[in-house]
Amino acid sequence: NAGVTQTPKFQVLKTGQSMTLQCAQDMNHEYMSWYRQDPGMGLRLIHYSVGAGITDQGEVPNGYNVSRSTTEDFPLRLLSAAPSQTSVYFCASSYGTSGSHETQYFGPGTRLLVL
Amino acid sequence: AQSVTQLDSHVSVSEGTPVLLRCNYSSSYSPSLFWYVQHPNKGLQLLLKYTSAATLVKGINGFEAEFKKSETSFHLTKPSAHMSDAAEYFCVVSGGGSNYKLTFGKGTLLTVNP
C-alpha cells in the first residue's frame, strides 16, 4: 500500500490564483481530513469527510472547499489564494468513523507559498 | 469542547538522559489521547495512543505515556534519549465516543545534545 499520498509537494501561487491540493489513500479508509500546520500553532482541522458524498467544516474552513466523490480521493480547493494561506497542508485518513480511538494516518504534506 | 496544552514549547536534553514531554488535556467526554512525532520536513507518525484500556501506554522507539485522569495529564517519557529522537512532538486529543475530530497541541520541540 502507498498509504496517504499528496500532490504537489511544493507550490508557489500568486494572490488571487486558485488551485487544488490532491490527496489519495489506498487503504479503503472512510474518514479523511485536511489540516494546516503553522509555526507554533500545531495542526488545525480545515475540512473532513466521513465517507463519499459527505463533508463538513473543521476549525478553519474559510477560503477552502472540499468534495468527496470517491472513497479514495479528497481534494482541497483554494478558491482565491491569500498570503494568509501560506502553510503546510496535511491530509489524513482513518479506517472508521464510529470511534474516536481510530488512528489517523498522515500524508507527507504540501508546502504552499502564496505571494 | 476539547483542548490540549503542551506545557513546554522546547525541551533540550543530553543523549542518554531521560525525556519528559508534558501534556494536559480537557475534554467533555472520555477522550482518546495520542502522541505524534514529526521529524524535520516529514509527515506525522503515531508514537502511541490511549483508548481507555491500560493507563500506561507503551509506544514505538521506547516511548511511553501515562494517562492520569485526576490530573488530566498524558505526559510522554523515555528513559534514555537518542540523537534520532530530535523532532517535534504533538499531543492530540479526540472528542471521545463517535467524535473522531482531533485537536492538536502546539507542539514541543525536542533537542538532543551529544
Short mmCIF file of C-alpha atoms in Angstrom, two decimals:
data_model
loop_
_atom_site.label_atom_id
_atom_site.label_comp_id
_atom_site.label_asym_id
_atom_site.label_seq_id
_atom_site.Cartn_x
_atom_site.Cartn_y
_atom_site.Cartn_z
CA ASN A 1 0.00 0.00 0.00
CA ALA A 2 1.16 3.53 -0.78
CA GLY A 3 -0.76 4.84 2.23
CA VAL A 4 -1.77 8.50 2.04
CA THR A 5 -0.28 10.41 -0.88
CA GLN A 6 -0.35 14.14 -1.53
CA THR A 7 0.49 16.19 -4.59
CA PRO A 8 2.17 18.54 -5.21
CA LYS A 9 4.92 18.54 -2.59
CA PHE A 10 5.53 22.25 -3.02
CA GLN A 11 3.62 25.04 -4.77
CA VAL A 12 4.01 28.78 -5.21
CA LEU A 13 0.92 30.82 -6.01
CA LYS A 14 0.17 34.46 -6.58
CA THR A 15 -2.56 36.17 -4.60
CA GLY A 16 -5.93 35.52 -6.21
CA GLN A 17 -4.97 32.34 -8.02
CA SER A 18 -6.85 29.13 -7.41
CA MET A 19 -5.51 25.62 -7.11
CA THR A 20 -6.34 22.12 -5.92
CA LEU A 21 -4.27 20.10 -3.48
CA GLN A 22 -4.67 16.41 -4.15
CA CYS A 23 -4.97 13.68 -1.53
CA ALA A 24 -5.46 9.98 -2.12
CA GLN A 25 -5.41 6.87 0.06
CA ASP A 26 -5.43 3.21 -0.92
CA MET A 27 -6.42 1.75 2.45
CA ASN A 28 -10.20 1.92 1.91
CA HIS A 29 -10.49 4.39 4.79
CA GLU A 30 -13.85 6.04 5.35
CA TYR A 31 -12.64 9.10 7.24
CA MET A 32 -10.42 11.70 5.59
CA SER A 33 -9.42 15.16 6.69
CA TRP A 34 -7.30 18.18 5.85
CA TYR A 35 -5.14 20.11 8.32
CA ARG A 36 -2.90 23.12 8.04
CA GLN A 37 0.25 23.50 10.10
CA ASP A 38 1.60 26.90 11.01
CA PRO A 39 4.60 27.62 13.27
CA GLY A 40 3.67 27.49 16.95
CA MET A 41 0.05 26.58 16.16
CA GLY A 42 0.10 22.81 15.89
CA LEU A 43 -2.25 21.37 13.26
CA ARG A 44 -5.70 22.81 12.73
CA LEU A 45 -8.57 20.99 11.05
CA ILE A 46 -9.85 22.60 7.83
CA HIS A 47 -12.45 20.13 6.49
CA TYR A 48 -13.24 16.49 6.95
CA SER A 49 -15.30 13.72 5.37
CA VAL A 50 -16.84 10.61 6.90
CA GLY A 51 -17.46 8.94 3.54
CA ALA A 52 -18.08 9.53 -0.15
CA GLY A 53 -20.51 12.39 -0.66
CA ILE A 54 -20.29 13.64 2.95
CA THR A 55 -18.12 16.56 4.04
CA ASP A 56 -18.14 19.02 6.91
CA GLN A 57 -16.23 22.02 8.19
CA GLY A 58 -13.49 21.95 10.74
CA GLU A 59 -11.91 24.71 12.77
CA VAL A 60 -10.57 26.91 9.94
CA PRO A 61 -12.66 26.31 6.78
CA ASN A 62 -12.80 29.81 5.29
CA GLY A 63 -11.24 30.10 1.85
CA TYR A 64 -11.23 26.33 1.23
CA ASN A 65 -13.63 23.92 -0.47
CA VAL A 66 -13.68 20.14 -0.50
CA SER A 67 -15.63 17.36 -2.15
CA ARG A 68 -15.55 13.57 -1.79
CA SER A 69 -16.78 11.79 -4.89
CA THR A 70 -14.87 8.56 -4.20
CA THR A 71 -13.60 6.79 -1.09
CA GLU A 72 -10.01 7.17 -2.27
CA ASP A 73 -9.76 10.88 -3.09
CA PHE A 74 -10.30 14.04 -1.05
CA PRO A 75 -9.09 17.17 -2.88
CA LEU A 76 -8.77 20.55 -1.19
CA ARG A 77 -9.51 23.63 -3.31
CA LEU A 78 -8.25 27.11 -2.65
CA LEU A 79 -10.70 29.43 -4.37
CA SER A 80 -8.69 32.66 -4.34
CA ALA A 81 -5.33 32.29 -2.65
CA ALA A 82 -4.26 34.78 0.01
CA PRO A 83 -0.87 35.20 1.76
CA SER A 84 -2.54 34.03 4.99
CA GLN A 85 -2.94 30.63 3.37
CA THR A 86 0.81 30.15 3.21
CA SER A 87 1.22 26.98 5.24
CA VAL A 88 1.97 23.28 5.19
CA TYR A 89 -1.09 21.19 4.43
CA PHE A 90 -1.55 17.63 5.63
CA CYS A 91 -4.15 15.12 4.58
CA ALA A 92 -5.05 12.26 6.93
CA SER A 93 -7.28 9.22 6.86
CA SER A 94 -8.56 6.57 9.25
CA TYR A 95 -10.34 3.28 8.86
CA GLY A 96 -13.60 4.01 10.59
CA THR A 97 -15.78 6.81 11.74
CA SER A 98 -17.51 5.09 14.61
CA GLY A 99 -14.89 5.60 17.27
CA SER A 100 -12.53 8.32 18.40
CA HIS A 101 -9.85 5.72 19.04
CA GLU A 102 -9.12 5.30 15.36
CA THR A 103 -5.52 6.04 14.41
CA GLN A 104 -5.22 8.66 11.70
CA TYR A 105 -2.53 8.22 9.06
CA PHE A 106 -0.94 11.33 7.63
CA GLY A 107 0.39 12.12 4.20
CA PRO A 108 3.81 13.74 3.67
CA GLY A 109 2.38 17.25 3.31
CA THR A 110 2.19 20.01 0.71
CA ARG A 111 4.11 23.24 1.28
CA LEU A 112 2.21 26.20 -0.13
CA LEU A 113 3.63 29.71 -0.54
CA VAL A 114 1.27 32.50 -1.57
CA LEU A 115 2.96 35.69 -2.74
CA ALA B 1 -15.25 21.17 23.71
CA GLN B 2 -11.78 19.72 23.95
CA SER B 3 -8.34 21.27 24.22
CA VAL B 4 -4.71 20.31 24.68
CA THR B 5 -1.91 22.22 26.39
CA GLN B 6 1.69 21.20 25.87
CA LEU B 7 3.47 22.83 28.76
CA ASP B 8 6.87 23.26 27.10
CA SER B 9 7.47 24.61 23.62
CA HIS B 10 11.09 23.45 23.68
CA VAL B 11 12.87 20.75 25.69
CA SER B 12 16.60 20.17 25.49
CA VAL B 13 18.28 17.03 26.88
CA SER B 14 21.62 15.30 26.61
CA GLU B 15 21.93 11.97 24.85
CA GLY B 16 21.37 9.13 27.29
CA THR B 17 19.32 11.17 29.77
CA PRO B 18 15.58 10.83 30.38
CA VAL B 19 12.97 12.65 28.32
CA LEU B 20 9.77 14.16 29.74
CA LEU B 21 7.31 15.99 27.48
CA ARG B 22 4.28 17.30 29.34
CA CYS B 23 0.70 17.41 28.12
CA ASN B 24 -2.56 18.39 29.83
CA TYR B 25 -5.93 17.94 28.20
CA SER B 26 -9.53 18.99 28.60
CA SER B 27 -12.47 17.02 27.27
CA SER B 28 -16.18 16.76 27.99
CA TYR B 29 -16.15 13.03 27.36
CA SER B 30 -13.80 10.14 27.96
CA PRO B 31 -11.17 11.06 25.42
CA SER B 32 -8.73 9.17 23.32
CA LEU B 33 -5.23 10.61 23.50
CA PHE B 34 -2.34 10.33 21.10
CA TRP B 35 1.27 11.37 20.76
CA TYR B 36 2.56 12.01 17.25
CA VAL B 37 6.14 12.77 16.22
CA GLN B 38 7.26 14.88 13.28
CA HIS B 39 10.84 14.80 12.10
CA PRO B 40 12.10 17.79 10.09
CA ASN B 41 10.32 18.17 6.76
CA LYS B 42 8.41 14.94 7.29
CA GLY B 43 4.82 13.93 7.93
CA LEU B 44 3.42 12.86 11.29
CA GLN B 45 3.95 9.41 12.74
CA LEU B 46 1.94 7.89 15.57
CA LEU B 47 4.04 7.13 18.67
CA LEU B 48 1.31 5.77 20.90
CA LYS B 49 -2.34 6.11 21.82
CA TYR B 50 -4.58 5.75 24.85
CA THR B 51 -8.11 4.46 24.33
CA SER B 52 -9.44 3.73 27.85
CA ALA B 53 -7.63 0.46 28.34
CA ALA B 54 -4.38 0.37 30.34
CA THR B 55 -3.38 3.75 31.71
CA LEU B 56 0.31 3.16 30.97
CA VAL B 57 0.74 3.04 27.23
CA LYS B 58 3.86 1.81 25.51
CA GLY B 59 4.74 3.08 22.06
CA ILE B 60 7.42 2.79 19.47
CA ASN B 61 11.12 3.60 19.95
CA GLY B 62 11.00 3.15 23.72
CA PHE B 63 8.47 5.91 24.43
CA GLU B 64 5.63 5.53 26.87
CA ALA B 65 2.91 7.72 28.34
CA GLU B 66 0.71 7.53 31.41
CA PHE B 67 -2.92 8.64 31.41
CA LYS B 68 -3.82 10.32 34.72
CA LYS B 69 -7.48 11.25 34.81
CA SER B 70 -7.26 13.03 38.16
CA GLU B 71 -4.55 15.32 36.82
CA THR B 72 -5.93 15.44 33.24
CA SER B 73 -2.42 14.70 32.04
CA PHE B 74 -0.81 12.45 29.43
CA HIS B 75 2.93 13.02 29.73
CA LEU B 76 5.35 11.34 27.33
CA THR B 77 8.55 9.80 28.68
CA LYS B 78 11.59 7.87 27.53
CA PRO B 79 14.31 6.57 29.86
CA SER B 80 17.26 7.39 27.63
CA ALA B 81 17.29 9.91 24.78
CA HIS B 82 18.89 9.11 21.45
CA MET B 83 20.06 11.60 18.85
CA SER B 84 17.41 10.29 16.46
CA ASP B 85 14.68 11.38 18.91
CA ALA B 86 15.24 15.01 17.98
CA ALA B 87 11.93 16.10 16.47
CA GLU B 88 8.70 17.92 17.22
CA TYR B 89 6.14 16.08 19.31
CA PHE B 90 2.40 16.69 19.33
CA CYS B 91 -0.08 15.69 22.00
CA VAL B 92 -3.50 15.13 20.46
CA VAL B 93 -6.98 14.57 21.91
CA SER B 94 -10.09 13.31 20.22
CA GLY B 95 -13.53 14.04 21.47
CA GLY B 96 -14.49 10.62 22.68
CA GLY B 97 -17.27 8.32 21.53
CA SER B 98 -18.13 8.98 17.92
CA ASN B 99 -16.31 12.33 17.85
CA TYR B 100 -13.26 11.49 15.77
CA LYS B 101 -12.06 15.05 15.22
CA LEU B 102 -8.56 15.62 16.54
CA THR B 103 -7.37 18.65 18.49
CA PHE B 104 -3.62 19.19 18.45
CA GLY B 105 -1.38 20.80 20.98
CA LYS B 106 1.03 23.42 19.71
CA GLY B 107 3.95 21.05 19.80
CA THR B 108 7.16 20.54 21.79
CA LEU B 109 10.47 20.69 20.01
CA LEU B 110 12.89 18.15 21.46
CA THR B 111 16.59 18.84 21.05
CA VAL B 112 19.09 16.12 21.92
CA ASN B 113 22.64 17.24 22.62
CA PRO B 114 25.63 14.89 22.18
#
